[in-house]
Structures are given as structure tokens and as C-alpha cells.
Short mmCIF file of C-alpha atoms in Angstrom, two decimals:
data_model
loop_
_atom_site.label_atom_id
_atom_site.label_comp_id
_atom_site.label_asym_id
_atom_site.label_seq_id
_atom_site.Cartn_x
_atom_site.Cartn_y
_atom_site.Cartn_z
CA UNK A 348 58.86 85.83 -88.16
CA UNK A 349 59.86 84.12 -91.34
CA UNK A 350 60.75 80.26 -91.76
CA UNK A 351 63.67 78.58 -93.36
CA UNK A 352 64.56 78.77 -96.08
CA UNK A 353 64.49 82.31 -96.09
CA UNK A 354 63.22 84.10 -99.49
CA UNK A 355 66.14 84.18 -101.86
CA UNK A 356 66.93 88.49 -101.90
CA UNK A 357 65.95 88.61 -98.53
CA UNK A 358 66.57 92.48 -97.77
CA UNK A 359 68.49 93.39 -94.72
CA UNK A 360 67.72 96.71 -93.32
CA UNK A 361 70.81 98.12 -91.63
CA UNK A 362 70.14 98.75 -87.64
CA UNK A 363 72.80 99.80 -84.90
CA UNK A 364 73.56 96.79 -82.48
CA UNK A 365 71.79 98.40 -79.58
CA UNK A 366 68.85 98.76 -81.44
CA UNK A 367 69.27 95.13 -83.25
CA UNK A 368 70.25 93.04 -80.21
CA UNK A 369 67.47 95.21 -77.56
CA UNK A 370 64.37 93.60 -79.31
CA UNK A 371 65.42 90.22 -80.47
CA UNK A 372 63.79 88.34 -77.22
CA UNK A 373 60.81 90.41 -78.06
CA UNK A 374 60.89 89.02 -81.35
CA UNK A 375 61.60 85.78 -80.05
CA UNK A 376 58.78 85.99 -78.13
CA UNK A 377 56.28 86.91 -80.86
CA UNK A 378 57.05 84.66 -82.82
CA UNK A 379 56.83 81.77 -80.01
CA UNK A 380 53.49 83.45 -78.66
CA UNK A 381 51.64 83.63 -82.20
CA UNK A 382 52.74 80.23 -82.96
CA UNK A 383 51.02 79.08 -79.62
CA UNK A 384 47.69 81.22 -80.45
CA UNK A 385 47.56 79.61 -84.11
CA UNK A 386 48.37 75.54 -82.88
CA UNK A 387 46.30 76.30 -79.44
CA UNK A 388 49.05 74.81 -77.74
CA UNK A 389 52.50 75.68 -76.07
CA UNK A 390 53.46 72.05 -76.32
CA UNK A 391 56.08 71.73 -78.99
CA UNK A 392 55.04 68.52 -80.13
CA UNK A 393 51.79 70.55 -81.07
CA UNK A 394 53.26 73.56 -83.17
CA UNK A 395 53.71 73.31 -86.58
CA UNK A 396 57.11 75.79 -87.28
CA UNK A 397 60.35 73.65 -86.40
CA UNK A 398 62.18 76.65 -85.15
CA UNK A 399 59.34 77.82 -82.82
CA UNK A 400 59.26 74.10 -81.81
CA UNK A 401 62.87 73.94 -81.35
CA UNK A 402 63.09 77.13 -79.21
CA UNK A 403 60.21 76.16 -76.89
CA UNK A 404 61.67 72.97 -76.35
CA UNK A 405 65.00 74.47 -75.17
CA UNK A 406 62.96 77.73 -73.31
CA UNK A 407 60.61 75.71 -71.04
CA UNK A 408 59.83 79.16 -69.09
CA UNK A 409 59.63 80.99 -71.96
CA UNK A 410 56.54 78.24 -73.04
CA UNK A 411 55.29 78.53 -69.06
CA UNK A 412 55.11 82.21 -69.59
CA UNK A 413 52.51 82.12 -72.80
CA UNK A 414 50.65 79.55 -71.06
CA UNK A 415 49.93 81.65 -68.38
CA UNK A 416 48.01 83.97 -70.44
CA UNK A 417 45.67 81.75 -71.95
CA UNK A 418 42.84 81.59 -70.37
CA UNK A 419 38.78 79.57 -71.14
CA UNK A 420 36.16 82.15 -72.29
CA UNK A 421 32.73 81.55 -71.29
CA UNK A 422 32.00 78.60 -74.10
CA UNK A 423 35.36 77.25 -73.05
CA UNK A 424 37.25 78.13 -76.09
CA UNK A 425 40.99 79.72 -75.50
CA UNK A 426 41.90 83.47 -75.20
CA UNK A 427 45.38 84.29 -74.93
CA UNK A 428 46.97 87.68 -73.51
CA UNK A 429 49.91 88.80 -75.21
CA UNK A 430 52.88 91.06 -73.64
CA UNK A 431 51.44 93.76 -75.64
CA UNK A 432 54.32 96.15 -75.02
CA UNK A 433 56.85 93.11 -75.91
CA UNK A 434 54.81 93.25 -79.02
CA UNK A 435 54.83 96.77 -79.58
CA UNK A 436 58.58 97.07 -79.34
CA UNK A 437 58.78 94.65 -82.47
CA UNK A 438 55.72 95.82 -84.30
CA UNK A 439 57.33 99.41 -83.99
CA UNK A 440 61.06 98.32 -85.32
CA UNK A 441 59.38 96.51 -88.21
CA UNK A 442 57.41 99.43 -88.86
CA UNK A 443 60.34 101.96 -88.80
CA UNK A 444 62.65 99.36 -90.64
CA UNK A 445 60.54 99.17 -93.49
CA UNK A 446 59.93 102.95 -94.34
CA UNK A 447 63.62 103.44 -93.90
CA UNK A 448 64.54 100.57 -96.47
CA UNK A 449 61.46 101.43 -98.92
CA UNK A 450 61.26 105.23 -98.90
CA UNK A 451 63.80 106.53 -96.93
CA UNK A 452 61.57 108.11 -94.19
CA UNK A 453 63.40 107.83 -90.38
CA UNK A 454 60.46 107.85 -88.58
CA UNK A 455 62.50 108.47 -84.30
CA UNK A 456 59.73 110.19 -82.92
CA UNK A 457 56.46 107.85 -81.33
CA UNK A 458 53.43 107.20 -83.96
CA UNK A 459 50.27 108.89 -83.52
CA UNK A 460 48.63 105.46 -84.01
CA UNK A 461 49.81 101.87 -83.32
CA UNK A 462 46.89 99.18 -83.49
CA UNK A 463 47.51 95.36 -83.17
CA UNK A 464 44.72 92.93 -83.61
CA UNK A 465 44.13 89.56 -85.37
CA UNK A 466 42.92 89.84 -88.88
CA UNK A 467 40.14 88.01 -88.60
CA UNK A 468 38.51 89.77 -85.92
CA UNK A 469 38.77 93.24 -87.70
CA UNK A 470 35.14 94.29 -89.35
CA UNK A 471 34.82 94.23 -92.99
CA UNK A 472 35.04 98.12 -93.52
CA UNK A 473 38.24 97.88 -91.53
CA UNK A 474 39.93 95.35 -93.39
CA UNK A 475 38.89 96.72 -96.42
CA UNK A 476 40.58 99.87 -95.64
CA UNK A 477 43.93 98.30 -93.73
CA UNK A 478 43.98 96.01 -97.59
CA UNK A 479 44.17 98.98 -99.74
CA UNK A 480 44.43 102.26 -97.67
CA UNK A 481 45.11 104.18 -100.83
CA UNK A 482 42.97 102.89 -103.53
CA UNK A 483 44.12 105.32 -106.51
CA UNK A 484 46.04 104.27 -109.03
CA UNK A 485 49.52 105.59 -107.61
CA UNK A 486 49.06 106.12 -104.18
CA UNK A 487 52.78 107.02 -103.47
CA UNK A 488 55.20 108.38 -105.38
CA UNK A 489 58.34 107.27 -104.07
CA UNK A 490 61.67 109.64 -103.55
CA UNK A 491 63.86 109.57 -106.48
CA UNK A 492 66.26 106.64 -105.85
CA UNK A 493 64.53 104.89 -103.33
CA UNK A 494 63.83 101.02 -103.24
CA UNK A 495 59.91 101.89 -103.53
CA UNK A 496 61.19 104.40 -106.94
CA UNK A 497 63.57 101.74 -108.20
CA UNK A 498 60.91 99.01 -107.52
CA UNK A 499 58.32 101.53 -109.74
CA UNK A 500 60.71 102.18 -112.38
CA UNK A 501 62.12 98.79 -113.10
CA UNK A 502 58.62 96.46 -113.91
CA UNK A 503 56.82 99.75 -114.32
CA UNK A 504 53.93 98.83 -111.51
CA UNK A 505 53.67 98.44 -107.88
CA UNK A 506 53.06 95.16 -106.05
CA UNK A 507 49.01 93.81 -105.53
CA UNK A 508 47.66 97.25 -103.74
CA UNK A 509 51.58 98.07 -102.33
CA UNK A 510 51.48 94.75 -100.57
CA UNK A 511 55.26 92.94 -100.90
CA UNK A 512 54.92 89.76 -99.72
CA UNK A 513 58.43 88.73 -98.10
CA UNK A 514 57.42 85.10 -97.42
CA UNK A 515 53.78 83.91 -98.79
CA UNK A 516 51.98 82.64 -95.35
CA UNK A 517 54.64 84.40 -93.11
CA UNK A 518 55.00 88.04 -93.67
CA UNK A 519 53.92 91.00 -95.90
CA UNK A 520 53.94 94.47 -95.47
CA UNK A 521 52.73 97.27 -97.06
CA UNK A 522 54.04 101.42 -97.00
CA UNK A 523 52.54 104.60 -97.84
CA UNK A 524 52.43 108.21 -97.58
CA UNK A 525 48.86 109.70 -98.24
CA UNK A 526 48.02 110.98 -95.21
CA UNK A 527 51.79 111.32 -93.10
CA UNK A 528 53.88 107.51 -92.92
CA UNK A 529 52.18 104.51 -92.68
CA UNK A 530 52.89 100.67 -92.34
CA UNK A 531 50.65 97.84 -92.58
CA UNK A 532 51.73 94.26 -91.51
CA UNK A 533 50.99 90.93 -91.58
CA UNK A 534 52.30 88.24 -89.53
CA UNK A 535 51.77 84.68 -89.96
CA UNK A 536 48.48 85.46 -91.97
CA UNK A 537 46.83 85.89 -88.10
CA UNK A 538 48.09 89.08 -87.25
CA UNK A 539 47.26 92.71 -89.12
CA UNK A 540 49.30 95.62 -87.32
CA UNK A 541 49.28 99.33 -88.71
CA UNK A 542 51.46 102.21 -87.80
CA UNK A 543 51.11 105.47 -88.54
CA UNK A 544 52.86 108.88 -88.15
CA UNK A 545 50.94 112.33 -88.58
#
């Protein structure tokens, strides 16, 4: 999801192989698809990111297979179909990744909620609430010793509204506890995903 160069501190969140190696096409294929939605095009010449460029080039059925979803709408602008359980399984990981490397929370069992949908398209109420789901002053209060505490206790304030922003543009995510686990995510600046656990 992010580009090179990566952000210098770039956290790594530990993962067992299986689970690491099981979802990387997925994210491959994120990645490649959202690219493709943003440009309007699976031709690499026509994408902006090298690497997505780069892997398109050297996947040619990867590229056939996101073109196949897009189809004209009715004024004859694209729509595009994603996998949506190829981008579940990496929306999910993400999701679990970051509450273990922020708070500590192992999250195994499924969310009650899992929504997906491009930022833009979400109504004002509802991206008002998936900007700042808890609007007081501190929202969570962080196990002792976790990166969220340590975070807290070393500037003495939380990022904008919780938001850390790995990669300006590329990726930003945001964790909380009012009402069970939650993870809000941005990808690419197109692409708002929340998770949720009761």
C-alpha cells in the first residue's frame, strides 16, 4: 500500500509466515486494483505508482483480471468490481495488525462489522463520524506500556483525532476502544475501511 521510500520508523508488526505469506497476493492485488480505479486504466503506461506499474507490466493476467470488472454505467463513466473477499482478507489483517501493535488487543475471532467503500461516496454524517468516532478529549486510554500509552506519554497528546498517518497520500489509520475495538483506514486517500469488534 505504501510507496518507496518507505517512512523512515516504519513499524513492523510481527505476523507468523502462514499468516504473512497467505495474503500477500491479496495485497498485491489491492494495491494493483485501487491503482487502476484511481488512473481509470489497467494500462501501465497510464498509472501513476512505479511499483504498481512495474507489477502490472510483469502480471499481464493479473491486469486482464481488473479489467474485467470494469464495466460503463449508464452516462458511460467506469465502475469497477473489486474481489471484495480478496479485499477483505487484507482489510481484516491490517485491521488486526494495527490493534495488536498500538494497544495490544488480539482481535482472532470475526468482527461484528467490516464496511469498505470509497471515501468520497460516504454521506457527510458518515464521514464525519468514521473522521473522529470519539470526539472527547481522550477517547482511549491506552494499556500501560503500549505503543498508543508510550505514544501519549512521550509528546503528551495524541495524533490529529487518533489519526497516524504512516505515509501522507498513502495510508493512515486510526484505533479506538469506546464502544469494543475499532479500526479506521485509509488507503490511497480513495479508500475508507472500518472494522469493528463488539
Amino acid at each position: 500500500m505504501l510507496d518507496e521510500p518507505y517512512p523512515p520508523n516504519l513499524p513492523v508488526v510481527e505476523a507468523c509466515q502462514d499468516c504473512n505469506q497467505s495474503f500477500s497476493l491479496d495485497e498485491q492485488y489491492l494495491a494493483c486494483f485501487l491503482e487502476c480505479v484511481v488512473c481509470g486504466s489497467t494500462d501501465p503506461a497510464s498509472l501513476q505508482r512505479e511499483n504498481i506499474r512495474r507489477i502490472l507490466a510483469a502480471a499481464p493476467l493479473l491486469a486482464a483480471d481488473i479489467q474485467s470488472t470494469m464495466e460503463l454505467d449508464e452516462r458511460g463513466g467506469k465502475v469497477w468490481a473489486p474481489n471484495m473477499d480478496r479485499v477483505r482478507n487484507v482489510v481484516l489483517k491490517l485491521a488486526r495488525g494495527h490493534l495488536d501493535y498500538e494497544l495490544s488487543i488480539q482481535e482472532p475471532d470475526e468482527p461484528a462489522l467490516l464496511e469498505v467503500a470509497p471515501l468520497s461516496l460516504l454521506a457527510a454524517e458518515v464521514r464525519e463520524f468514521f473522521g473522529c468516532p470519539e470526539p472527547e478529549p481522550i477517547a482511549l486510554w491506552p494499556e500501560m506500556g503500549s505503543r498508543a500509552f508510550m505514544r501519549l506519554m512521550s509528546n503528551g497528546e495524541q495524533p490529529v483525532n487518533g489519526w497516524l498517518d504512516v505515509q501522507p497520500g498513502r495510508y493512515r489509520y486510526l484505533v479506538g476502544q469506546g464502544h469494543g475495538s475499532s479500526v479506521h483506514l485509509v488507503i490511497g486517500e480513495y479508500l475508507a475501511c472500518r472494522v469493528a469488534w463488539a
